[in-house]
mmCIF file of C-alpha atoms in Angstrom:
data_model
loop_
_atom_site.group_PDB
_atom_site.id
_atom_site.type_symbol
_atom_site.label_atom_id
_atom_site.label_comp_id
_atom_site.label_asym_id
_atom_site.label_seq_id
_atom_site.Cartn_x
_atom_site.Cartn_y
_atom_site.Cartn_z
ATOM 1 C CA MET A 1 -22.879 3.405 -31.961
ATOM 2 C CA ARG A 2 -20.205 1.126 -30.497
ATOM 3 C CA THR A 3 -18.895 3.942 -28.313
ATOM 4 C CA ARG A 4 -22.410 4.864 -27.196
ATOM 5 C CA ILE A 5 -23.068 1.285 -26.097
ATOM 6 C CA VAL A 6 -19.742 1.014 -24.237
ATOM 7 C CA VAL A 7 -20.293 4.324 -22.417
ATOM 8 C CA ALA A 8 -23.826 3.295 -21.472
ATOM 9 C CA ALA A 9 -22.582 -0.027 -20.087
ATOM 10 C CA ALA A 10 -19.766 1.655 -18.166
ATOM 11 C CA THR A 11 -22.237 4.106 -16.628
ATOM 12 C CA LEU A 12 -24.583 1.319 -15.565
ATOM 13 C CA ILE A 13 -21.729 -0.676 -14.044
ATOM 14 C CA GLY A 14 -20.533 2.393 -12.188
ATOM 15 C CA HIS A 15 -23.982 2.985 -10.727
ATOM 16 C CA SER A 16 -25.077 -0.562 -9.950
ATOM 17 C CA ASN A 17 -22.082 -2.892 -10.490
ATOM 18 C CA LEU A 18 -22.129 -5.787 -12.938
ATOM 19 C CA ASP A 19 -25.628 -6.970 -12.005
ATOM 20 C CA GLY A 20 -27.173 -3.801 -13.376
ATOM 21 C CA ALA A 21 -25.479 -4.049 -16.767
ATOM 22 C CA THR A 22 -27.855 -6.559 -18.341
ATOM 23 C CA THR A 23 -27.985 -6.667 -22.118
ATOM 24 C CA ARG A 24 -31.527 -5.280 -22.045
ATOM 25 C CA ALA A 25 -30.568 -2.426 -19.695
ATOM 26 C CA VAL A 26 -27.515 -1.507 -21.750
ATOM 27 C CA ALA A 27 -29.517 -1.557 -24.975
ATOM 28 C CA ALA A 28 -32.186 0.691 -23.460
ATOM 29 C CA ALA A 29 -29.611 3.140 -22.076
ATOM 30 C CA ALA A 30 -27.786 3.303 -25.419
ATOM 31 C CA GLY A 31 -31.001 3.571 -27.469
ATOM 32 C CA VAL A 32 -30.351 0.448 -29.538
ATOM 33 C CA GLN A 33 -31.864 -2.987 -29.943
ATOM 34 C CA ALA A 34 -30.320 -5.888 -27.988
ATOM 35 C CA PRO A 35 -29.281 -7.780 -31.152
ATOM 36 C CA THR A 36 -27.040 -4.819 -32.030
ATOM 37 C CA ILE A 37 -24.924 -5.549 -28.951
ATOM 38 C CA TYR A 38 -24.432 -9.157 -30.011
ATOM 39 C CA ARG A 39 -23.593 -8.089 -33.557
ATOM 40 C CA LEU A 40 -20.925 -5.610 -32.403
ATOM 41 C CA PHE A 41 -19.470 -7.444 -29.389
ATOM 42 C CA GLY A 42 -20.306 -11.114 -29.888
ATOM 43 C CA ASP A 43 -21.671 -11.625 -26.378
ATOM 44 C CA LYS A 44 -21.849 -9.928 -22.991
ATOM 45 C CA ASN A 45 -18.266 -10.909 -22.145
ATOM 46 C CA GLY A 46 -17.103 -9.161 -25.298
ATOM 47 C CA LEU A 47 -19.003 -6.061 -24.224
ATOM 48 C CA LEU A 48 -17.494 -6.192 -20.725
ATOM 49 C CA ASP A 49 -13.997 -6.477 -22.203
ATOM 50 C CA ALA A 50 -14.685 -3.387 -24.307
ATOM 51 C CA VAL A 51 -15.997 -1.535 -21.248
ATOM 52 C CA ALA A 52 -12.900 -2.446 -19.242
ATOM 53 C CA GLU A 53 -10.578 -1.318 -22.033
ATOM 54 C CA TYR A 54 -12.459 1.958 -22.489
ATOM 55 C CA SER A 55 -12.551 2.678 -18.740
ATOM 56 C CA LEU A 56 -8.858 1.909 -18.356
ATOM 57 C CA GLN A 57 -7.979 4.227 -21.240
ATOM 58 C CA VAL A 58 -10.027 7.047 -19.732
ATOM 59 C CA TYR A 59 -8.500 6.424 -16.322
ATOM 60 C CA ILE A 60 -4.919 6.383 -17.619
ATOM 61 C CA ALA A 61 -5.547 9.543 -19.668
ATOM 62 C CA LYS A 62 -6.592 11.383 -16.509
ATOM 63 C CA LYS A 63 -3.406 10.286 -14.753
ATOM 64 C CA SER A 64 -1.030 10.833 -17.687
ATOM 65 C CA THR A 65 -0.256 14.410 -16.671
ATOM 66 C CA ARG A 66 1.378 13.203 -13.455
ATOM 67 C CA PRO A 67 5.167 13.541 -13.864
ATOM 68 C CA PRO A 68 7.130 10.351 -13.150
ATOM 69 C CA SER A 69 9.231 10.270 -10.021
ATOM 70 C CA PRO A 70 13.004 9.905 -10.420
ATOM 71 C CA ASP A 71 12.729 7.201 -7.751
ATOM 72 C CA PRO A 72 11.248 4.030 -9.326
ATOM 73 C CA ILE A 73 10.153 2.738 -5.909
ATOM 74 C CA GLN A 74 8.165 5.923 -5.286
ATOM 75 C CA ASP A 75 6.563 5.462 -8.706
ATOM 76 C CA LEU A 76 5.544 1.978 -7.587
ATOM 77 C CA ARG A 77 4.026 3.415 -4.400
ATOM 78 C CA ASP A 78 2.102 5.997 -6.396
ATOM 79 C CA GLY A 79 0.870 3.329 -8.799
ATOM 80 C CA TRP A 80 -0.286 1.166 -5.899
ATOM 81 C CA ASP A 81 -2.271 4.037 -4.354
ATOM 82 C CA ILE A 82 -3.888 4.868 -7.705
ATOM 83 C CA HIS A 83 -4.771 1.194 -8.248
ATOM 84 C CA VAL A 84 -6.407 0.843 -4.839
ATOM 85 C CA ALA A 85 -8.282 4.144 -5.119
ATOM 86 C CA PHE A 86 -9.635 3.166 -8.542
ATOM 87 C CA GLY A 87 -10.761 -0.253 -7.301
ATOM 88 C CA LEU A 88 -12.586 1.185 -4.295
ATOM 89 C CA ALA A 89 -14.280 3.865 -6.381
ATOM 90 C CA ASN A 90 -15.227 1.481 -9.205
ATOM 91 C CA PRO A 91 -15.898 -2.001 -7.797
ATOM 92 C CA GLY A 92 -17.794 -3.178 -10.879
ATOM 93 C CA LEU A 93 -15.076 -2.110 -13.298
ATOM 94 C CA PHE A 94 -12.409 -3.497 -10.982
ATOM 95 C CA ALA A 95 -14.103 -6.898 -11.103
ATOM 96 C CA ILE A 96 -13.681 -6.850 -14.893
ATOM 97 C CA LEU A 97 -10.103 -5.604 -14.817
ATOM 98 C CA ILE A 98 -8.777 -8.269 -12.471
ATOM 99 C CA GLY A 99 -10.164 -10.891 -14.834
ATOM 100 C CA ASP A 100 -11.218 -14.498 -14.322
ATOM 101 C CA PRO A 101 -8.354 -16.989 -14.807
ATOM 102 C CA ALA A 102 -10.881 -19.733 -15.601
ATOM 103 C CA ALA A 103 -12.508 -17.718 -18.382
ATOM 104 C CA GLY A 104 -9.650 -18.021 -20.872
ATOM 105 C CA PRO A 105 -7.121 -15.456 -22.113
ATOM 106 C CA ALA A 106 -7.061 -12.133 -20.291
ATOM 107 C CA ALA A 107 -8.754 -9.138 -21.863
ATOM 108 C CA ARG A 108 -6.535 -6.542 -23.530
ATOM 109 C CA SER A 109 -7.327 -4.125 -20.701
ATOM 110 C CA VAL A 110 -5.953 -6.608 -18.155
ATOM 111 C CA GLU A 111 -2.828 -7.122 -20.257
ATOM 112 C CA SER A 112 -2.337 -3.350 -20.530
ATOM 113 C CA GLY A 113 -2.532 -2.920 -16.775
ATOM 114 C CA LEU A 114 -0.080 -5.753 -16.269
ATOM 115 C CA ALA A 115 2.339 -4.158 -18.741
ATOM 116 C CA VAL A 116 2.328 -0.939 -16.700
ATOM 117 C CA LEU A 117 3.214 -2.859 -13.545
ATOM 118 C CA GLN A 118 5.928 -4.835 -15.336
ATOM 119 C CA HIS A 119 7.475 -1.596 -16.574
ATOM 120 C CA ARG A 120 7.555 -0.136 -13.049
ATOM 121 C CA VAL A 121 9.204 -3.264 -11.668
ATOM 122 C CA HIS A 122 11.684 -3.311 -14.554
ATOM 123 C CA ARG A 123 12.791 0.234 -13.674
ATOM 124 C CA ILE A 124 13.448 -0.873 -10.096
ATOM 125 C CA ALA A 125 15.522 -3.795 -11.344
ATOM 126 C CA LEU A 126 17.557 -1.556 -13.659
ATOM 127 C CA ALA A 127 18.286 0.704 -10.691
ATOM 128 C CA GLY A 128 19.723 -2.278 -8.791
ATOM 129 C CA LYS A 129 17.029 -2.072 -6.112
ATOM 130 C CA LEU A 130 15.178 -5.331 -6.760
ATOM 131 C CA ARG A 131 16.140 -8.338 -4.645
ATOM 132 C CA THR A 132 14.040 -10.942 -6.415
ATOM 133 C CA SER A 133 13.219 -11.752 -10.015
ATOM 134 C CA GLU A 134 10.967 -9.346 -11.894
ATOM 135 C CA GLU A 135 8.403 -12.100 -12.443
ATOM 136 C CA ARG A 136 8.130 -12.872 -8.746
ATOM 137 C CA ALA A 137 7.969 -9.183 -7.840
ATOM 138 C CA VAL A 138 5.135 -8.607 -10.313
ATOM 139 C CA ASN A 139 3.203 -11.634 -9.053
ATOM 140 C CA LEU A 140 3.598 -10.556 -5.428
ATOM 141 C CA LEU A 141 2.439 -7.035 -6.183
ATOM 142 C CA ARG A 142 -0.535 -8.267 -8.206
ATOM 143 C CA SER A 143 -1.702 -10.746 -5.596
ATOM 144 C CA VAL A 144 -1.315 -8.453 -2.594
ATOM 145 C CA GLY A 145 -2.699 -5.404 -4.405
ATOM 146 C CA THR A 146 -5.763 -7.224 -5.694
ATOM 147 C CA GLY A 147 -6.300 -8.902 -2.332
ATOM 148 C CA THR A 148 -6.134 -5.549 -0.570
ATOM 149 C CA VAL A 149 -8.824 -4.036 -2.771
ATOM 150 C CA LEU A 150 -11.081 -7.085 -2.497
ATOM 151 C CA THR A 151 -10.684 -7.153 1.296
ATOM 152 C CA LEU A 152 -11.606 -3.489 1.614
ATOM 153 C CA LEU A 153 -14.548 -3.872 -0.767
ATOM 154 C CA SER A 154 -15.873 -6.739 1.352
ATOM 155 C CA GLN A 155 -16.134 -4.413 4.361
ATOM 156 C CA PRO A 156 -18.748 -1.707 4.970
ATOM 157 C CA GLU A 157 -17.270 1.561 3.759
ATOM 158 C CA ASN A 158 -17.604 3.281 7.132
ATOM 159 C CA THR A 159 -15.712 0.499 8.950
ATOM 160 C CA ARG A 160 -12.762 -0.020 6.587
ATOM 161 C CA ASP A 161 -9.280 0.079 8.036
ATOM 162 C CA PRO A 162 -7.787 3.286 6.574
ATOM 163 C CA GLY A 163 -4.237 2.074 7.104
ATOM 164 C CA LEU A 164 -4.599 -1.383 5.571
ATOM 165 C CA SER A 165 -3.552 -0.377 2.063
ATOM 166 C CA ASP A 166 -0.462 1.509 3.255
ATOM 167 C CA ALA A 167 0.598 -1.399 5.466
ATOM 168 C CA ALA A 168 0.132 -3.930 2.670
ATOM 169 C CA ARG A 169 1.961 -1.684 0.205
ATOM 170 C CA GLU A 170 5.016 -1.223 2.398
ATOM 171 C CA ALA A 171 5.115 -4.918 3.301
ATOM 172 C CA VAL A 172 5.207 -6.068 -0.315
ATOM 173 C CA ILE A 173 7.678 -3.340 -1.338
ATOM 174 C CA ALA A 174 9.970 -4.444 1.477
ATOM 175 C CA ALA A 175 9.611 -8.038 0.301
ATOM 176 C CA VAL A 176 10.741 -7.247 -3.246
ATOM 177 C CA THR A 177 13.284 -4.493 -2.573
ATOM 178 C CA GLY A 178 14.515 -5.104 0.972
ATOM 179 C CA PRO A 179 15.208 -2.422 3.586
ATOM 180 C CA ALA A 180 16.178 1.022 2.323
ATOM 181 C CA ASP A 181 19.834 0.751 3.343
ATOM 182 C CA THR A 182 22.216 2.594 1.021
ATOM 183 C CA SER A 183 25.250 2.257 3.268
ATOM 184 C CA SER A 184 26.065 -1.300 2.185
ATOM 185 C CA PRO A 185 26.756 -2.584 -1.343
ATOM 186 C CA PRO A 186 23.992 -4.528 -3.119
ATOM 187 C CA GLY A 187 24.001 -8.276 -2.523
ATOM 188 C CA PRO A 188 23.938 -10.955 -5.204
ATOM 189 C CA ASN A 189 20.132 -10.889 -5.441
ATOM 190 C CA ARG A 190 19.969 -7.256 -6.476
ATOM 191 C CA ALA A 191 23.023 -7.506 -8.692
ATOM 192 C CA ALA A 192 21.524 -10.510 -10.485
ATOM 193 C CA ALA A 193 18.159 -8.772 -10.912
ATOM 194 C CA ALA A 194 19.846 -5.653 -12.304
ATOM 195 C CA LEU A 195 21.943 -7.663 -14.766
ATOM 196 C CA ARG A 196 18.886 -9.696 -15.801
ATOM 197 C CA ALA A 197 16.991 -6.484 -16.516
ATOM 198 C CA SER A 198 19.869 -5.259 -18.687
ATOM 199 C CA LEU A 199 20.293 -8.394 -20.827
ATOM 200 C CA ASP A 200 18.387 -6.880 -23.743
ATOM 201 C CA GLN A 201 21.070 -4.210 -23.985
ATOM 202 C CA THR A 202 23.791 -6.751 -24.763
ATOM 203 C CA SER A 203 24.607 -8.093 -28.226
ATOM 204 C CA VAL A 204 27.539 -10.445 -27.567
ATOM 205 C CA LEU A 205 25.454 -13.481 -26.547
ATOM 206 C CA SER A 206 23.751 -16.033 -28.728
ATOM 207 C CA ASN A 207 20.074 -16.726 -28.147
ATOM 208 C CA GLY A 208 20.951 -19.916 -26.299
ATOM 209 C CA GLU A 209 23.515 -18.174 -24.097
ATOM 210 C CA ARG A 210 21.097 -15.361 -23.355
ATOM 211 C CA HIS A 211 18.364 -17.826 -22.368
ATOM 212 C CA LEU A 212 20.716 -19.784 -20.099
ATOM 213 C CA LEU A 213 22.090 -16.663 -18.433
ATOM 214 C CA ALA A 214 18.586 -15.289 -17.894
ATOM 215 C CA GLU A 215 17.558 -18.538 -16.182
ATOM 216 C CA LEU A 216 20.638 -18.486 -13.935
ATOM 217 C CA LEU A 217 20.177 -14.836 -13.020
ATOM 218 C CA ASP A 218 16.492 -15.401 -12.186
ATOM 219 C CA ARG A 219 17.523 -18.253 -9.911
ATOM 220 C CA ILE A 220 20.081 -16.093 -8.107
ATOM 221 C CA ALA A 221 17.651 -13.174 -7.824
ATOM 222 C CA GLN A 222 15.021 -15.400 -6.203
ATOM 223 C CA SER A 223 17.403 -17.149 -3.830
ATOM 224 C CA THR A 224 17.530 -16.364 -0.142
ATOM 225 C CA PRO A 225 20.132 -13.655 0.540
#
């Protein structure tokens, strides 16, 4: 019954965005009484969290057959394109997934999506190709990526700039990785980011030393080259 309700809500959101997924409409589509939704999910926000988690799981399952690229930056590009395409195709679900900072802790679906992005950025850092801290890189990518989708969704579909997403993607990748120049050795920013990403692989530092070194490396990684 829980799955039937979640699928019904996801279908309604996909067809008519969040406004169409009223408790009464979801109950009718799922063939249950409205009180059942409150009993299983607590309230409508609980239902929306469940819908977002379900939709994200389905979406990731469809993409899981895609082999990872040996180039972590290309993986980031691919992830960006998938993220934007999903947001444009599913504006109602995207509104749930980006979350509302004023509404309290993020839903598990939002945390799962963030973990995927953090992993991609971590791979870039381990490869010595990140020129800022992982935290700043993730925040830049989140803000620009979300802003790109919201900007495109605010425009009539037939008048959207087809090159906006690519331009935004390359701008933010350049900001966090720098120009693709392999002829010169990595500067202190990239070296610090790479070492910071590898700290968990060391066992010779105390917890205090590890914390201090991580703070210093983050500061170097975020400094101006």
